[in-house]
PDB file of C-alpha atoms in Angstrom:
ATOM      1  CA  VAL A   1     -54.441 -76.819 -37.634  1.00  0.00           C
ATOM      2  CA  ASP A   2     -51.960 -75.376 -39.412  1.00  0.00           C
ATOM      3  CA  THR A   3     -49.092 -77.559 -40.832  1.00  0.00           C
ATOM      4  CA  GLN A   4     -47.076 -75.351 -42.935  1.00  0.00           C
ATOM      5  CA  PRO A   5     -43.197 -75.017 -41.120  1.00  0.00           C
ATOM      6  CA  PRO A   6     -42.479 -71.563 -40.117  1.00  0.00           C
ATOM      7  CA  VAL A   7     -41.329 -69.405 -42.657  1.00  0.00           C
ATOM      8  CA  ALA A   8     -37.791 -68.521 -42.413  1.00  0.00           C
ATOM      9  CA  GLY A   9     -37.439 -64.818 -42.328  1.00  0.00           C
ATOM     10  CA  PRO A  10     -37.896 -61.625 -40.318  1.00  0.00           C
ATOM     11  CA  ARG A  11     -39.999 -61.771 -37.526  1.00  0.00           C
ATOM     12  CA  PRO A  12     -42.584 -59.091 -36.668  1.00  0.00           C
ATOM     13  CA  GLY A  13     -40.667 -55.778 -35.747  1.00  0.00           C
ATOM     14  CA  GLU A  14     -36.924 -57.328 -36.339  1.00  0.00           C
ATOM     15  CA  ALA A  15     -36.584 -54.817 -39.045  1.00  0.00           C
ATOM     16  CA  ALA A  16     -37.366 -51.880 -37.216  1.00  0.00           C
ATOM     17  CA  VAL A  17     -34.022 -52.769 -34.520  1.00  0.00           C
ATOM     18  CA  PRO A  18     -31.445 -51.657 -36.317  1.00  0.00           C
ATOM     19  CA  ALA A  19     -33.596 -48.329 -37.236  1.00  0.00           C
ATOM     20  CA  LEU A  20     -34.297 -47.886 -33.438  1.00  0.00           C
ATOM     21  CA  GLN A  21     -30.309 -48.827 -32.401  1.00  0.00           C
ATOM     22  CA  ALA A  22     -29.634 -45.750 -34.575  1.00  0.00           C
ATOM     23  CA  GLU A  23     -31.974 -43.686 -33.541  1.00  0.00           C
ATOM     24  CA  LEU A  24     -30.532 -44.528 -29.610  1.00  0.00           C
ATOM     25  CA  GLU A  25     -27.138 -43.680 -30.816  1.00  0.00           C
ATOM     26  CA  ALA A  26     -28.465 -40.414 -32.280  1.00  0.00           C
ATOM     27  CA  ALA A  27     -30.215 -39.771 -28.975  1.00  0.00           C
ATOM     28  CA  ARG A  28     -26.650 -40.550 -26.834  1.00  0.00           C
ATOM     29  CA  ALA A  29     -24.741 -38.400 -29.212  1.00  0.00           C
ATOM     30  CA  ALA A  30     -27.618 -35.561 -28.868  1.00  0.00           C
ATOM     31  CA  ALA A  31     -27.646 -35.944 -25.109  1.00  0.00           C
ATOM     32  CA  THR A  32     -23.818 -35.937 -24.730  1.00  0.00           C
ATOM     33  CA  GLU A  33     -23.520 -32.645 -26.813  1.00  0.00           C
ATOM     34  CA  ASN A  34     -26.447 -31.049 -25.065  1.00  0.00           C
ATOM     35  CA  LEU A  35     -24.354 -31.590 -21.450  1.00  0.00           C
ATOM     36  CA  ASP A  36     -21.596 -30.675 -22.999  1.00  0.00           C
ATOM     37  CA  LYS A  37     -23.282 -27.481 -23.718  1.00  0.00           C
ATOM     38  CA  PHE A  38     -24.888 -27.025 -20.409  1.00  0.00           C
ATOM     39  CA  LEU A  39     -21.023 -27.368 -18.692  1.00  0.00           C
ATOM     40  CA  ARG A  40     -19.546 -24.701 -21.168  1.00  0.00           C
ATOM     41  CA  ALA A  41     -22.669 -22.482 -20.175  1.00  0.00           C
ATOM     42  CA  LYS A  42     -22.462 -23.490 -16.264  1.00  0.00           C
ATOM     43  CA  ALA A  43     -19.037 -22.364 -16.474  1.00  0.00           C
ATOM     44  CA  GLU A  44     -19.059 -19.369 -18.635  1.00  0.00           C
ATOM     45  CA  THR A  45     -21.642 -18.208 -15.785  1.00  0.00           C
ATOM     46  CA  GLU A  46     -19.361 -19.029 -13.007  1.00  0.00           C
ATOM     47  CA  ASN A  47     -16.857 -16.984 -14.545  1.00  0.00           C
ATOM     48  CA  VAL A  48     -18.921 -14.188 -15.495  1.00  0.00           C
ATOM     49  CA  ARG A  49     -19.896 -13.767 -11.923  1.00  0.00           C
ATOM     50  CA  ARG A  50     -16.333 -14.083 -10.592  1.00  0.00           C
ATOM     51  CA  ARG A  51     -15.316 -11.193 -12.513  1.00  0.00           C
ATOM     52  CA  ALA A  52     -18.279  -9.435 -11.463  1.00  0.00           C
ATOM     53  CA  GLU A  53     -17.894  -9.346  -7.899  1.00  0.00           C
ATOM     54  CA  ASN A  54     -13.959  -8.950  -8.673  1.00  0.00           C
ATOM     55  CA  ASP A  55     -15.609  -5.732 -10.396  1.00  0.00           C
ATOM     56  CA  VAL A  56     -17.455  -4.658  -7.243  1.00  0.00           C
ATOM     57  CA  ALA A  57     -14.405  -5.499  -5.120  1.00  0.00           C
ATOM     58  CA  ASN A  58     -12.089  -3.476  -7.309  1.00  0.00           C
ATOM     59  CA  ALA A  59     -14.671  -0.615  -7.469  1.00  0.00           C
ATOM     60  CA  HIS A  60     -15.023  -0.103  -3.798  1.00  0.00           C
ATOM     61  CA  LYS A  61     -11.262  -0.583  -3.228  1.00  0.00           C
ATOM     62  CA  TYR A  62     -10.159   2.241  -5.182  1.00  0.00           C
ATOM     63  CA  ALA A  63     -13.116   4.675  -5.161  1.00  0.00           C
ATOM     64  CA  ILE A  64     -11.344   6.830  -3.735  1.00  0.00           C
ATOM     65  CA  GLU A  65      -8.672   7.529  -6.274  1.00  0.00           C
ATOM     66  CA  ARG A  66      -9.709  10.844  -7.546  1.00  0.00           C
ATOM     67  CA  PHE A  67     -10.332  12.008  -3.972  1.00  0.00           C
ATOM     68  CA  ALA A  68      -6.934  11.066  -3.058  1.00  0.00           C
ATOM     69  CA  LEU A  69      -5.159  12.460  -5.878  1.00  0.00           C
ATOM     70  CA  GLU A  70      -6.851  15.821  -4.642  1.00  0.00           C
ATOM     71  CA  MET A  71      -5.614  15.370  -0.850  1.00  0.00           C
ATOM     72  CA  LEU A  72      -2.088  14.905  -2.380  1.00  0.00           C
ATOM     73  CA  ALA A  73      -1.832  18.110  -3.901  1.00  0.00           C
ATOM     74  CA  VAL A  74      -2.778  19.799  -0.439  1.00  0.00           C
ATOM     75  CA  ARG A  75      -0.348  17.088   1.582  1.00  0.00           C
ATOM     76  CA  ASP A  76       2.060  18.392  -0.983  1.00  0.00           C
ATOM     77  CA  SER A  77       1.125  22.386  -0.073  1.00  0.00           C
ATOM     78  CA  LEU A  78       1.325  21.377   3.795  1.00  0.00           C
ATOM     79  CA  GLU A  79       4.797  20.074   3.333  1.00  0.00           C
ATOM     80  CA  ARG A  80       6.111  22.745   1.220  1.00  0.00           C
ATOM     81  CA  ALA A  81       4.473  25.229   4.042  1.00  0.00           C
ATOM     82  CA  ARG A  82       6.577  22.651   6.441  1.00  0.00           C
ATOM     83  CA  GLY A  83       9.435  23.365   4.829  1.00  0.00           C
ATOM     84  CA  VAL A  84       9.316  27.215   4.779  1.00  0.00           C
ATOM     85  CA  GLU A  85      11.538  29.317   6.871  1.00  0.00           C
ATOM     86  CA  THR A  86       9.582  32.072   8.644  1.00  0.00           C
ATOM     87  CA  GLN A  87      10.390  35.425   9.642  1.00  0.00           C
ATOM     88  CA  THR A  88       7.689  35.622  12.610  1.00  0.00           C
ATOM     89  CA  PRO A  89       8.499  35.914  16.215  1.00  0.00           C
ATOM     90  CA  GLU A  90       9.935  32.824  17.677  1.00  0.00           C
ATOM     91  CA  PRO A  91       6.572  31.614  20.057  1.00  0.00           C
ATOM     92  CA  MET A  92       4.400  32.337  17.070  1.00  0.00           C
ATOM     93  CA  GLY A  93       6.575  30.649  14.210  1.00  0.00           C
ATOM     94  CA  GLU A  94       6.910  27.762  16.851  1.00  0.00           C
ATOM     95  CA  LYS A  95       3.224  27.377  16.902  1.00  0.00           C
ATOM     96  CA  ILE A  96       2.411  27.443  13.349  1.00  0.00           C
ATOM     97  CA  LEU A  97       5.473  24.807  12.396  1.00  0.00           C
ATOM     98  CA  GLU A  98       3.656  22.461  15.052  1.00  0.00           C
ATOM     99  CA  GLY A  99       0.519  23.062  13.988  1.00  0.00           C
ATOM    100  CA  LEU A 100       1.574  21.989   9.936  1.00  0.00           C
ATOM    101  CA  ASP A 101       2.993  18.767  11.741  1.00  0.00           C
ATOM    102  CA  LEU A 102       0.434  17.768  13.492  1.00  0.00           C
ATOM    103  CA  THR A 103      -1.964  18.626  10.470  1.00  0.00           C
ATOM    104  CA  LEU A 104       0.501  16.277   8.069  1.00  0.00           C
ATOM    105  CA  THR A 105       0.069  13.581  10.946  1.00  0.00           C
ATOM    106  CA  LEU A 106      -3.417  13.783  10.893  1.00  0.00           C
ATOM    107  CA  MET A 107      -3.576  13.266   7.171  1.00  0.00           C
ATOM    108  CA  ASP A 108      -1.395  10.917   7.061  1.00  0.00           C
ATOM    109  CA  SER A 109      -3.620   8.608   9.446  1.00  0.00           C
ATOM    110  CA  ALA A 110      -6.601   9.614   7.088  1.00  0.00           C
ATOM    111  CA  PHE A 111      -4.194   8.230   4.481  1.00  0.00           C
ATOM    112  CA  GLN A 112      -3.226   5.256   6.255  1.00  0.00           C
ATOM    113  CA  LYS A 113      -6.949   4.231   7.028  1.00  0.00           C
ATOM    114  CA  PHE A 114      -8.282   4.261   3.264  1.00  0.00           C
ATOM    115  CA  GLY A 115      -5.397   1.981   1.930  1.00  0.00           C
ATOM    116  CA  LEU A 116      -3.059   5.037   0.717  1.00  0.00           C
ATOM    117  CA  THR A 117       0.738   4.808   1.299  1.00  0.00           C
ATOM    118  CA  MET A 118       3.358   7.109   0.600  1.00  0.00           C
ATOM    119  CA  ILE A 119       6.596   6.947  -1.458  1.00  0.00           C
ATOM    120  CA  ASP A 120       9.086   8.697  -0.362  1.00  0.00           C
ATOM    121  CA  PRO A 121      12.402   7.472  -2.066  1.00  0.00           C
ATOM    122  CA  GLN A 122      15.835   8.498   0.047  1.00  0.00           C
ATOM    123  CA  LYS A 123      18.764   9.284  -1.229  1.00  0.00           C
ATOM    124  CA  GLY A 124      21.135   6.629  -2.114  1.00  0.00           C
ATOM    125  CA  GLU A 125      17.835   4.085  -3.257  1.00  0.00           C
ATOM    126  CA  ARG A 126      17.515   2.396  -6.010  1.00  0.00           C
ATOM    127  CA  PHE A 127      15.611   3.770  -9.028  1.00  0.00           C
ATOM    128  CA  ASP A 128      12.388   1.849  -9.396  1.00  0.00           C
ATOM    129  CA  PRO A 129      10.523   2.455 -12.997  1.00  0.00           C
ATOM    130  CA  GLU A 130       7.516   0.813 -11.443  1.00  0.00           C
ATOM    131  CA  ARG A 131       7.337   3.225  -8.109  1.00  0.00           C
ATOM    132  CA  HIS A 132       9.682   6.324  -9.383  1.00  0.00           C
ATOM    133  CA  GLN A 133       9.607   8.553 -12.290  1.00  0.00           C
ATOM    134  CA  ALA A 134      13.042  10.378 -13.418  1.00  0.00           C
ATOM    135  CA  MET A 135      12.601  14.286 -13.688  1.00  0.00           C
ATOM    136  CA  SER A 136      16.139  14.219 -14.770  1.00  0.00           C
ATOM    137  CA  THR A 137      19.888  12.796 -14.203  1.00  0.00           C
ATOM    138  CA  GLU A 138      22.919  14.492 -12.739  1.00  0.00           C
ATOM    139  CA  GLU A 139      26.371  13.275 -12.914  1.00  0.00           C
ATOM    140  CA  SER A 140      27.401  11.627  -9.200  1.00  0.00           C
ATOM    141  CA  HIS A 141      30.581  10.813  -7.596  1.00  0.00           C
ATOM    142  CA  GLU A 142      29.388   9.737  -4.442  1.00  0.00           C
ATOM    143  CA  LEU A 143      26.227   7.763  -5.622  1.00  0.00           C
ATOM    144  CA  ALA A 144      26.169   4.610  -8.093  1.00  0.00           C
ATOM    145  CA  PRO A 145      24.211   5.148 -11.598  1.00  0.00           C
ATOM    146  CA  ASN A 146      20.692   4.623 -11.389  1.00  0.00           C
ATOM    147  CA  GLN A 147      20.239   5.615  -7.507  1.00  0.00           C
ATOM    148  CA  VAL A 148      17.875   8.530  -6.389  1.00  0.00           C
ATOM    149  CA  LEU A 149      19.975  11.730  -6.041  1.00  0.00           C
ATOM    150  CA  ALA A 150      16.443  13.458  -4.829  1.00  0.00           C
ATOM    151  CA  THR A 151      13.023  13.266  -4.596  1.00  0.00           C
ATOM    152  CA  VAL A 152      11.511  16.552  -6.329  1.00  0.00           C
ATOM    153  CA  GLN A 153       7.792  15.392  -5.045  1.00  0.00           C
ATOM    154  CA  LYS A 154       6.851  11.907  -2.651  1.00  0.00           C
ATOM    155  CA  GLY A 155       4.553   9.693  -4.714  1.00  0.00           C
ATOM    156  CA  CYS A 156       1.443   7.284  -3.608  1.00  0.00           C
ATOM    157  CA  LEU A 157       0.074   4.078  -3.830  1.00  0.00           C
ATOM    158  CA  LEU A 158      -3.667   3.314  -3.286  1.00  0.00           C
ATOM    159  CA  ASN A 159      -4.076  -0.583  -1.909  1.00  0.00           C
ATOM    160  CA  ASN A 160      -0.815  -1.369  -3.266  1.00  0.00           C
ATOM    161  CA  ARG A 161      -1.373  -0.197  -6.497  1.00  0.00           C
ATOM    162  CA  LEU A 162       0.513   2.960  -8.040  1.00  0.00           C
ATOM    163  CA  LEU A 163      -1.475   6.353  -7.423  1.00  0.00           C
ATOM    164  CA  ARG A 164       1.475   8.781  -8.163  1.00  0.00           C
ATOM    165  CA  PRO A 165       4.925   8.265  -8.687  1.00  0.00           C
ATOM    166  CA  ALA A 166       7.485   9.955  -6.942  1.00  0.00           C
ATOM    167  CA  LEU A 167       9.373  11.984  -9.297  1.00  0.00           C
ATOM    168  CA  VAL A 168      12.948  12.028  -8.240  1.00  0.00           C
ATOM    169  CA  ILE A 169      16.391  13.077  -9.902  1.00  0.00           C
ATOM    170  CA  VAL A 170      18.932   9.919 -10.985  1.00  0.00           C
ATOM    171  CA  ALA A 171      21.991   9.922 -10.858  1.00  0.00           C
ATOM    172  CA  LYS A 172      24.382   8.973 -13.354  1.00  0.00           C
ATOM    173  CA  THR A 173      28.223   8.388 -14.088  1.00  0.00           C
ATOM    174  CA  ALA A 174      30.600  11.201 -13.706  1.00  0.00           C
ATOM    175  CA  ALA A 175      32.417  11.994 -17.121  1.00  0.00           C
ATOM    176  CA  ALA A 176      36.084  10.478 -16.748  1.00  0.00           C
ATOM    177  CA  GLY A 177      37.365  14.636 -17.371  1.00  0.00           C
ATOM    178  CA  ALA A 178      35.281  16.025 -14.437  1.00  0.00           C
ATOM    179  CA  ALA A 179      36.833  13.389 -12.045  1.00  0.00           C
ATOM    180  CA  ASN A 180      40.174  14.178 -12.611  1.00  0.00           C
ATOM    181  CA  PRO A 181      40.587  18.103 -13.663  1.00  0.00           C
ATOM    182  CA  PRO A 182      43.867  19.069 -15.826  1.00  0.00           C
ATOM    183  CA  ALA A 183      46.860  20.076 -13.713  1.00  0.00           C
ATOM    184  CA  ALA A 184      47.301  23.741 -14.602  1.00  0.00           C
TER     185      ALA A 184
END
């Protein structure tokens, strides 16, 4: 039988406890860092997926842009033809104008179905640089500055995005001498 008193000192395996605690803390820190990296990667993947969905939706929404620009030129020509006075006999001239009106109505209906909206600023409407392009300015006694005097060419929106600005003539303040001509 062993009669010696127990030796005061580290018990077997006690020296390894601080090393194991340090190792455990290091593993916890690595796990936290890896979880953070995972969550960031997951969020980035979600953002890429959303961006791709938006790109596809916009591609579908604006796919007809080039075609629409070409059709606007056709519509402009039809409107110009509608504005020309004909020298043809009365019944035939009326039929031509009626046909042009019907064609323009059909074209406008097709435009509407595909999200095309015409921009047709009227005289006196405020000049909007987001939708109008000023071709020139003219002095005006009847309109305030920065109002549309005339529309040279209609503009167009494709699903509320500007496809072509309306070309307009804008009023400017009349010169002071022009308003009151000198007496002779």
